[in-house]
Structure formats: structure tokens, C-alpha cells
Coordinates of C-alpha atoms and ligand atoms in Angstrom, one line a residue:
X2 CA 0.0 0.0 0.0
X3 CA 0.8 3.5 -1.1
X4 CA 0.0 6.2 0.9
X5 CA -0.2 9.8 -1.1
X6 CA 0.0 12.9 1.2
X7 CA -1.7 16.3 -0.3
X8 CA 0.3 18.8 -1.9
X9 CA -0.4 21.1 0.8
X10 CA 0.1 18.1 3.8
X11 CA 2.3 19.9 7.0
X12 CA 5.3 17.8 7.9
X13 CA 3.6 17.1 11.0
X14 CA 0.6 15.6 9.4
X15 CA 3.3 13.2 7.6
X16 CA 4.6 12.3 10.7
X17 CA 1.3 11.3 12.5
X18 CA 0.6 9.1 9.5
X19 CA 3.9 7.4 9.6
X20 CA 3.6 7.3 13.7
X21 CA 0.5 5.1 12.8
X22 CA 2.5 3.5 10.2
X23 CA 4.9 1.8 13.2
X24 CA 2.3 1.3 15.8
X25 CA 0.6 -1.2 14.1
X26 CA 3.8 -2.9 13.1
X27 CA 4.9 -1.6 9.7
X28 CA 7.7 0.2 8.2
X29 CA 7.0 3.5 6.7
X30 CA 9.2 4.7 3.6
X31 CA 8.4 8.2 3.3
X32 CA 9.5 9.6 -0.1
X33 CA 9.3 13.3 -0.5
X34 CA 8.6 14.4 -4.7
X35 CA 8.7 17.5 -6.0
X36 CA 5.0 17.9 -5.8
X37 CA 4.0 15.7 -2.8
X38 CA 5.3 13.4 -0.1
X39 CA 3.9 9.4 -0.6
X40 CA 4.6 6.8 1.9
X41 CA 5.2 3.6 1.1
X42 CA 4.8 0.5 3.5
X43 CA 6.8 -2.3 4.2
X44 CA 6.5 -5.4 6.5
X45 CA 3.3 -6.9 5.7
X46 CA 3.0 -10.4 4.0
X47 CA -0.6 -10.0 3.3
X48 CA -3.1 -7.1 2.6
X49 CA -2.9 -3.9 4.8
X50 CA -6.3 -2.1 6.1
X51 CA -6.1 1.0 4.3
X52 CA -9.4 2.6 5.0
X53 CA -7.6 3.5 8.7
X54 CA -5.5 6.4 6.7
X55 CA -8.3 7.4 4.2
X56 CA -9.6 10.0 6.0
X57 CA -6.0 11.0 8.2
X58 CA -5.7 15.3 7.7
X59 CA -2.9 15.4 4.9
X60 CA -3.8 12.1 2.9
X61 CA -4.8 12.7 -0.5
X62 CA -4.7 9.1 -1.9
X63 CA -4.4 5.0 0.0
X64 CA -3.0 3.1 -3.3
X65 CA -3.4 -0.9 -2.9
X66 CA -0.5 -1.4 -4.8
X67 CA -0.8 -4.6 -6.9
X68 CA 2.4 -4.5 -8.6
X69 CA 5.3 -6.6 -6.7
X70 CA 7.3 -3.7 -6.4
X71 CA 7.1 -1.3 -3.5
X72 CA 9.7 1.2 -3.2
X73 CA 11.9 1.4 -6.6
X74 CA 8.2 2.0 -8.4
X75 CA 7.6 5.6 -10.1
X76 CA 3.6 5.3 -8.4
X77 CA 5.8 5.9 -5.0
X78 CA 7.6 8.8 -6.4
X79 CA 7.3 10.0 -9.8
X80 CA 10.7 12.5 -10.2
X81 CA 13.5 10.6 -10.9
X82 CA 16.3 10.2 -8.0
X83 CA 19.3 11.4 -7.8
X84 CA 21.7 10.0 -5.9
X85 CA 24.2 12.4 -4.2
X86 CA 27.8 11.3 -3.1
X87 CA 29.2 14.3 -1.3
X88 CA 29.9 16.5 -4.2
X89 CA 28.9 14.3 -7.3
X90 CA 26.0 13.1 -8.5
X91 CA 24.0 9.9 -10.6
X92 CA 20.6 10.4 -12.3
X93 CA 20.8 14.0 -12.8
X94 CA 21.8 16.5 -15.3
X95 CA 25.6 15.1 -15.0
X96 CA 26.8 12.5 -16.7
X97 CA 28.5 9.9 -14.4
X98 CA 31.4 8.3 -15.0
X99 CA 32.6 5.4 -12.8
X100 CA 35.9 4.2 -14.6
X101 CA 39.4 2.3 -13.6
X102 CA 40.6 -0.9 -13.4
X103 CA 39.0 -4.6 -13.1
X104 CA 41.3 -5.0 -9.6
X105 CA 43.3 -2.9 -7.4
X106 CA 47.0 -4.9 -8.9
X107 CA 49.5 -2.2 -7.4
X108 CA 50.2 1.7 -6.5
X109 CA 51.7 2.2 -9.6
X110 CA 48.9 0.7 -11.7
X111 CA 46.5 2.1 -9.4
X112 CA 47.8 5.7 -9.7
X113 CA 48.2 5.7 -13.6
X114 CA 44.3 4.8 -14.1
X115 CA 43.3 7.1 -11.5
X116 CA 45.1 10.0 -13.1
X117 CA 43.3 9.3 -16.6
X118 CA 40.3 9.2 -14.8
X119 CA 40.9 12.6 -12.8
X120 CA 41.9 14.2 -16.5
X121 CA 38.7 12.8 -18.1
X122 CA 36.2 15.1 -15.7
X123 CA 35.3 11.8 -13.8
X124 CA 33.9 11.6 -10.3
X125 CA 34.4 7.4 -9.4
X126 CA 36.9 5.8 -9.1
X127 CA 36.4 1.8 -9.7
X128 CA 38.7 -1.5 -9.0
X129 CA 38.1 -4.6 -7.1
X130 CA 39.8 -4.9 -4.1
X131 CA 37.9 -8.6 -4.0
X132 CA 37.2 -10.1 -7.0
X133 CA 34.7 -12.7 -7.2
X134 CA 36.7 -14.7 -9.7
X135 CA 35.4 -17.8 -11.5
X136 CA 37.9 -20.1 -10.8
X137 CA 39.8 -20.0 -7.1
X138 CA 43.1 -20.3 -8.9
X139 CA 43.1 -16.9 -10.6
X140 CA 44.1 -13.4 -8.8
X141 CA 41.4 -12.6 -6.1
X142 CA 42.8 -8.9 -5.7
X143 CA 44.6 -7.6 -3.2
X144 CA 42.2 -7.1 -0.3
X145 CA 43.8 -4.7 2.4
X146 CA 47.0 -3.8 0.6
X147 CA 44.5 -2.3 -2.1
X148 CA 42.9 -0.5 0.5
X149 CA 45.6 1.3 1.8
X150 CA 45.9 2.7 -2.3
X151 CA 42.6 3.1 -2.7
X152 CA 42.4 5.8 0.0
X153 CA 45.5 7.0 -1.4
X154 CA 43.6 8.2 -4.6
X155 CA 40.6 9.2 -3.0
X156 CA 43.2 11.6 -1.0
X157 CA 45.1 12.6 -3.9
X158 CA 42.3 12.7 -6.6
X159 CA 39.6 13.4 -4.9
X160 CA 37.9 10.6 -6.8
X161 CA 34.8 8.8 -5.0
X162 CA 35.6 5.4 -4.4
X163 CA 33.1 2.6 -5.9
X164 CA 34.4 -1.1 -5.0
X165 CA 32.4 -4.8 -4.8
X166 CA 31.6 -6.2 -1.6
X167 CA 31.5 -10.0 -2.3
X168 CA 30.9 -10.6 1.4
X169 CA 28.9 -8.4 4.2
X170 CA 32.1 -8.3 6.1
X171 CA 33.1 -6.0 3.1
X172 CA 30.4 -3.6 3.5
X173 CA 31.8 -2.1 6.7
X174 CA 35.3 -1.9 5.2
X175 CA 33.7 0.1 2.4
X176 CA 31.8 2.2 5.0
X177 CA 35.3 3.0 7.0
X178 CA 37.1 3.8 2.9
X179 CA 34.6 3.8 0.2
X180 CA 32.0 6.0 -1.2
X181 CA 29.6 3.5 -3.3
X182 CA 28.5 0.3 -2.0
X183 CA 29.0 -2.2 -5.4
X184 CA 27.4 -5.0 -5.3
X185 CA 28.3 -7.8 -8.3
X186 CA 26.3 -9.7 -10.9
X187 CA 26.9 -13.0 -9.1
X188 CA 26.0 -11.3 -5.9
X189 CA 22.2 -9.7 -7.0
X190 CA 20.5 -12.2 -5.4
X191 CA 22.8 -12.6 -2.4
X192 CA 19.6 -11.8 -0.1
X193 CA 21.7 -11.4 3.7
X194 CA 24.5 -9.4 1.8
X195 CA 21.6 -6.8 -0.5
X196 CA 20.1 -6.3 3.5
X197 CA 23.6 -5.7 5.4
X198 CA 23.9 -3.0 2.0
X199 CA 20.3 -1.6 2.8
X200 CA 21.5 -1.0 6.4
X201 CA 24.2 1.3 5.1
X202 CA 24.5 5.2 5.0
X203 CA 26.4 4.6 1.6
X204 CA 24.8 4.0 -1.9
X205 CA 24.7 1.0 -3.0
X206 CA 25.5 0.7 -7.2
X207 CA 23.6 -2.8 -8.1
X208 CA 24.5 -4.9 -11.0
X209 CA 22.2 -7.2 -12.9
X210 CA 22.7 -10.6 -12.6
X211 CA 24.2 -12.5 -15.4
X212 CA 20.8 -14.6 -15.4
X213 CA 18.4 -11.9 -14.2
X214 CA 14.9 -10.7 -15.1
X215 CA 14.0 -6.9 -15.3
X216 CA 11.8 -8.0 -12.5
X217 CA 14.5 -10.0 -10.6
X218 CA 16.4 -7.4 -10.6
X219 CA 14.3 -4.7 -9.5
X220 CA 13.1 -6.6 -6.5
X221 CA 16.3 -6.8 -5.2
X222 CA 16.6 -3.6 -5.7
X223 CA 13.5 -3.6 -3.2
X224 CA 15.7 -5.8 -0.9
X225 CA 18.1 -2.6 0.0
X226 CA 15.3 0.2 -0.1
X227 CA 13.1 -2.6 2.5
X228 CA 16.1 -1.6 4.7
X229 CA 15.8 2.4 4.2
X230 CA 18.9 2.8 2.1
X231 CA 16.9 4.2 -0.7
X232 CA 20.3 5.7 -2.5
X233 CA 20.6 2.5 -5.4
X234 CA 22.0 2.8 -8.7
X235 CA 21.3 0.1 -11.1
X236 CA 23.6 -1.0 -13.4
X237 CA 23.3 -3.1 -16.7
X238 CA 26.4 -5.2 -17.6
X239 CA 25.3 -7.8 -19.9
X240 CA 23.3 -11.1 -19.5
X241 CA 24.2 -14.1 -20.9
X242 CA 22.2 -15.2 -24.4
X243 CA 23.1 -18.0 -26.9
X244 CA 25.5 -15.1 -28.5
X245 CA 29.1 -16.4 -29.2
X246 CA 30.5 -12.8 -30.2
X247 CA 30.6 -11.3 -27.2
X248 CA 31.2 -12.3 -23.1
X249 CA 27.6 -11.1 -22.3
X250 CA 25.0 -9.5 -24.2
X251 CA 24.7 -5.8 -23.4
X252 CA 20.7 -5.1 -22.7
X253 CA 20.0 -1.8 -23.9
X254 CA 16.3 -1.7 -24.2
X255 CA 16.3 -2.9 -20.2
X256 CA 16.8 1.5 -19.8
X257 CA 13.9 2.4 -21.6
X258 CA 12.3 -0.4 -19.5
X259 CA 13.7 0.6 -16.4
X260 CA 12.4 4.5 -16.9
X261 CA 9.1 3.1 -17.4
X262 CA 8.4 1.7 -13.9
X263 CA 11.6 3.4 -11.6
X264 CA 13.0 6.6 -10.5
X265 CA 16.2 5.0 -9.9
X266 CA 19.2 6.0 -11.8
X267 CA 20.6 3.6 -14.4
X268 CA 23.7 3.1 -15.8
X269 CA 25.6 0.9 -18.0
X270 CA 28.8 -1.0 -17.9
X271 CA 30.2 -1.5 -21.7
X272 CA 33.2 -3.5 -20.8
X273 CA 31.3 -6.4 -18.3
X274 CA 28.8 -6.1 -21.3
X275 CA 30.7 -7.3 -24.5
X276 CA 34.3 -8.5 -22.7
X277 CA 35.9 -6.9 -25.4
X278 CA 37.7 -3.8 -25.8
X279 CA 37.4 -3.0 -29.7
X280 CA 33.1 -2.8 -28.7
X281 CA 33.3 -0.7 -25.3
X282 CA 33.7 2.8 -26.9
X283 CA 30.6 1.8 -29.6
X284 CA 28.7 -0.1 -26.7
X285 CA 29.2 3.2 -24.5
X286 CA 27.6 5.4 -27.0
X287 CA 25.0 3.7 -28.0
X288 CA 24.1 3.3 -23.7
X289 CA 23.8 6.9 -23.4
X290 CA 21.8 7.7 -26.3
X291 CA 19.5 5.0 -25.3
X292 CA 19.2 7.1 -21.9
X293 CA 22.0 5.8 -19.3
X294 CA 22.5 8.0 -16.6
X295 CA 26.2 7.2 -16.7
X296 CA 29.0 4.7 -17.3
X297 CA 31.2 1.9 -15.5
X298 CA 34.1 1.9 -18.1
X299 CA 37.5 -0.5 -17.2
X300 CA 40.8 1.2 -18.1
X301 CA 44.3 -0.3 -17.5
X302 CA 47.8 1.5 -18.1
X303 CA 48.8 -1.8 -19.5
X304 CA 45.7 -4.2 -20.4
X305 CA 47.9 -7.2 -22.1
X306 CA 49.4 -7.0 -18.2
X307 CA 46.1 -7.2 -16.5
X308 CA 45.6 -9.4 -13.6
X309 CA 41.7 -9.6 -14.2
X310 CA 39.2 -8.8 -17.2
X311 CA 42.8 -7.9 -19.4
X312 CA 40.7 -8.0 -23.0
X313 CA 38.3 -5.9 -22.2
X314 CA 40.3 -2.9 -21.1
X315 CA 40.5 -0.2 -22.7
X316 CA 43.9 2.3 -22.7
X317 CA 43.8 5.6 -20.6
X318 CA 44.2 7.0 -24.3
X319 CA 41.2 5.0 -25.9
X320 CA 39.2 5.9 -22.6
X321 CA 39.6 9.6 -23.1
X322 CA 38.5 9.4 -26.3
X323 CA 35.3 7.4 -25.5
X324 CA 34.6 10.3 -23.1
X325 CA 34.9 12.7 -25.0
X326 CA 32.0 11.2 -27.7
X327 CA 30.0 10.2 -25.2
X328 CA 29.6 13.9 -23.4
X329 CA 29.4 15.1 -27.1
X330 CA 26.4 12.5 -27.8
X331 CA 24.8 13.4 -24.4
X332 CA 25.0 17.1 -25.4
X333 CA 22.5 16.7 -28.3
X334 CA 19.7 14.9 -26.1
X335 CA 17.5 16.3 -24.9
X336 CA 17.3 17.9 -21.0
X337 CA 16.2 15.1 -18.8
X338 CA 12.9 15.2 -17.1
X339 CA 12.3 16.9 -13.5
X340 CA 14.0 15.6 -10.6
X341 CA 14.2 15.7 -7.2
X342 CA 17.0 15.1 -5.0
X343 CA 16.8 11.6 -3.0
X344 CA 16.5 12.1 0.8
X345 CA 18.6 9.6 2.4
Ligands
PEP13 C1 33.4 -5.9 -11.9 O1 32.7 -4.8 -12.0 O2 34.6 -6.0 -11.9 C2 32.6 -7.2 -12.0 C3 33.1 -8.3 -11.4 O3 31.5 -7.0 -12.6 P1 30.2 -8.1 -12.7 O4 29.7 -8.3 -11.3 O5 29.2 -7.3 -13.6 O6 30.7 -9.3 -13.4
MN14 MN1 36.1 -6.7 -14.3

């Protein structure tokens, strides 16, 4: 259930709904629009009473929502979100840029991609510090030696740091360091680790699954705003088809999909997506005219040395490049539709 306050609903009448909210056992998500506050509700398994709040001063609307999504739904709040890490921003007029390499393989490697990435205009910084490799045998990053650079560049940069958490241990090592929460394709249904992520002050960037529905995908999205983190980027990276020309297939109609029923941010990650560098830069493009919010590109100083993901990689030199079509392709769309600014 939905509950829509009135345009002209004091914040105290919110709170008295959202008072009535807890007592009977429930959890309120209040989501303030540019137009109106609604107030979604969490906790129940079965139908909630909604005729209590009908006639509440402030409400305007009770919504039995019959859709399985909740909280990530544009019926809950209609302007897009914006998600807001200290100075930068995803899902508004900016374009955002989340780039560096697969892992975290040493200060010197670390340090040349982070320059790039500074020069470009970018605000993230990416690289695994754990990677959740395939096989056990292959590099697994560097774990807390990569942390000690990592903060390094966010010092000397100024770059926000996104990283995976493969394990809910990782989340409060990213809380301490970090500035995004990532949280992997082989991880979207990881239920205990997309909770621990909702519990956190941080955004949380959310990959599709390899094997994932649109609908999958967007209730575990659900799984972190349940918690109150309602900060969550999504992020498509390729799911895997019958197609033999690339490492995933990059799904670029799941944007126009997502806008239809979200206000979250959506971005899309070229590299994961095709596994090969010569189709990032065209795959990039073509995911911000579709409507991406942003990009998660890998770059390596060397990619033939790479540790993890080497063939994908592109050069800091191809990678400026890339940026510099995709701002120009951005520049001709038109301006995006209202927004607000998420609350969290
Ligand atoms: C990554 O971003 O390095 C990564 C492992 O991506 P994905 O979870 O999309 O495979
Ligand atoms: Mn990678």
C-alpha cells in the first residue's frame, strides 16, 4: 500500500501518518517528490487495512499497490532520484562516470588509471579490491594492501571510491574507505548481503545478474530500499544469451524499461557487457543515447598485463576518447525530465 499525502500536507501531518505506520507494526518509507510526499509501506506479508488512513488530515490518496514492487516503483515517487555522493552526483543533469581498473594490482597501476580518470572530468573511481573470480586459482585482488591505495587516490584525486563487496564483512570496510556500495552480478540475489547494504548510510550501485529478469532485478533492488537505504544505482552489464560474439549480451532496451516503472538511476557498464575492448567505446555510446545515466568503463595502463578482465580494457588513451563522444552524444539529447533530489 501506497499512501499519497496532499500537496499542501504539513510535515507534522506526515509524521502522524507514519507514527500510525509503526504502531501497528509496519515500516514507513516516506519519499518526498517535488509535488508531494507518498509513503510507502513495508512489513506486511498480506493485505494492509487501508481505509484507517483514508480520512487521516494530509492524505490525499491509500493506493493498494498490486504491482510486486514497493519502493523502486515511479507510483511511490514519480521525479527521478538522484543520488548524491558528497559532491557528485547519478541520475541528474551530470553525466556519471565510474571508470578504472577490473582489480586494485599495485600503487603504480592504481595511480596511472586514476590519473586518466581525474583528466577525463570523472567523479568514481572503480577497481576490485575482492574479486569474485570464477575459478579459485586466478588473482582474487589484493584485499587490504588495495585499500591502503585506494584511500591514497581518494586523498590525492579526490575521486569517489566505488568497489564490490563479495561478502557483508566488506560492506563495513567500504563504510570505514569507500564511497559506493558495489554489489556484483553473481551477488544480485545474495539476499543477507543486498540487507547488510540496505543498512548502510552509503549507496549502493547494483549490478544485474548475469541470469536476471527486469523484475528480478528490480526486487532486489527492493531488498536494500526494505532496509531504508533508498540511494541504489542500477547498473546493466550484460546477460548471458546464446550469442558467441561477445562475453555477455549488453541489454539496452532494459533503460527504456527501467524508466518506465523506476525513479532510480541507471547506468551501463560497456566493458562487463561485450568482454571486449574494440566494442566498449561503440557499446558506451550507443548506452547513453538509449538514456544511461552514466558509465562503469575499465581502463588499464597496460591491459595485455592485466591481472583480471585484461581483453576488455581499454587504454587511458582510448578511454579519453570514449569520453569525449560520449559527453558530445549526451550534449544533443535532450534535458532530462524533472527531478528531485533523494532524501537519504
Ligand atoms: C566488476 O565490475 O569488476 C565485476 C566483477 O562485474 P560483474 O559483477 O558485472 O561481473
Ligand atoms: Mn572486471
Amino acid at each position: 500500500m501506497l499512501i499519497v499525502m496532499k500537496s499542501s500536507a504539513t510535515a507534522h501531518e506526515t509524521d502522524a501518518v507514519v507514527d500510525i505506520i509503526e504502531t501497528i507494526g509496519l515500516r514507513p518509507h516516506p519519499m518526498p517528490g517535488a509535488t508531494r510526499t507518498a509513503i510507502g509501506i513495508t512489513g506486511n506479508e498480506g493485505p494492509v487495512d487501508g481505509q484507517r488512513f483514508e480520512n487521516l488530515p494530509g492524505v490525499a490518496e491509500v493506493i493498494r499497490v498490486t504491482k510486486p514492487y514497493k519502493l523502486i516503483t515511479l507510483d511511490l515517487r514519480p521525479d527521478k532520484t538522484i543520488v548524491r555522493v558528497g559532491d557528485a552526483t547519478i541520475g541528474g543533469s551530470e553525466l556519471a562516470i565510474i571508470a578504472g581498473p577490473c582489480a586494485i594490482e599495485s600503487r603504480v597501476q592504481a595511480f596511472a588509471v586514476a590519473e586518466a580518470v581525474q583528466r577525463s572530468g570523472a567523479r568514481f573511481f572503480r577497481g576490485g579490491v575482492w574479486k569474485p573470480r570464477t575459478s579459485p586459482y586466478t588473482f582474487q585482488g589484493l584485499g587490504d594492501k588495495a585499500w591502503e591505495i585506494m584511500r591514497e587516490i581518494r586523498d590525492a584525486f579526490g575521486l569517489k571510491i566505488v568497489t564490490e563487496a563479495v561478502d557483508e564483512s566488506h560492506v563495513d570496510l567500504i563504510e570505514k574507505h569507500g564511497d559506493v556500495i558495489q554489489i556484483g552480478a553473481r551477488n544480485m540475489q545474495n539476499f543477507s548481503l543486498l540487507k547488510r547494504a540496505g543498512r548502510s548510510k552509503l549507496p549502493v550501485l547494483l549490478k544485474r545478474g548475469m541470469a536476471a529478469t527486469l523484475e528480478e532485478w528490480l526486487l532486489a533492488a527492493e531488498y536494500i530500499m526494505a532496509e531504508g537505504n533508498y540511494n541504489v544505482i542500477l547498473c546493466e552489464r550484460g546477460v548471458r544469451t546464446f550469442a558467441q560474439h561477445t562475453r555477455n549480451t549488453l541489454d539496452l532496451a532494459a533503460v527504456p524499461a527501467i524508466r518506465r516503472i523506476s525513479h532510480l538511476p541507471v547506468i551501463v557498464d560497456p566493458s562487463h557487457g561485450t568482454g571486449t575492448a574494440y566494442m566498449v567505446t561503440p557499446l558506451a555510446r550507443a548506452g547513453i543515447a538509449v538514456g544511461a545515466d552514466g558509465l562503469m568503463i575499465e581502463v588499464h595502463n597496460r591491459p595485455e598485463l592485466a591481472l583480471s578482465d585484461s581483453a576488455q580494457a581499454l587504454t587511458p588513451a582510448e578511454y579519453a576518447q570514449l569520453i569525449e563522444e560520449v559527453h558530445a552524444i549526451r550534449s544533443t539529447m535532450a534535458p532530462m525530465q524533472k527531478q528531485v533530489v533523494s532524501t537519504n
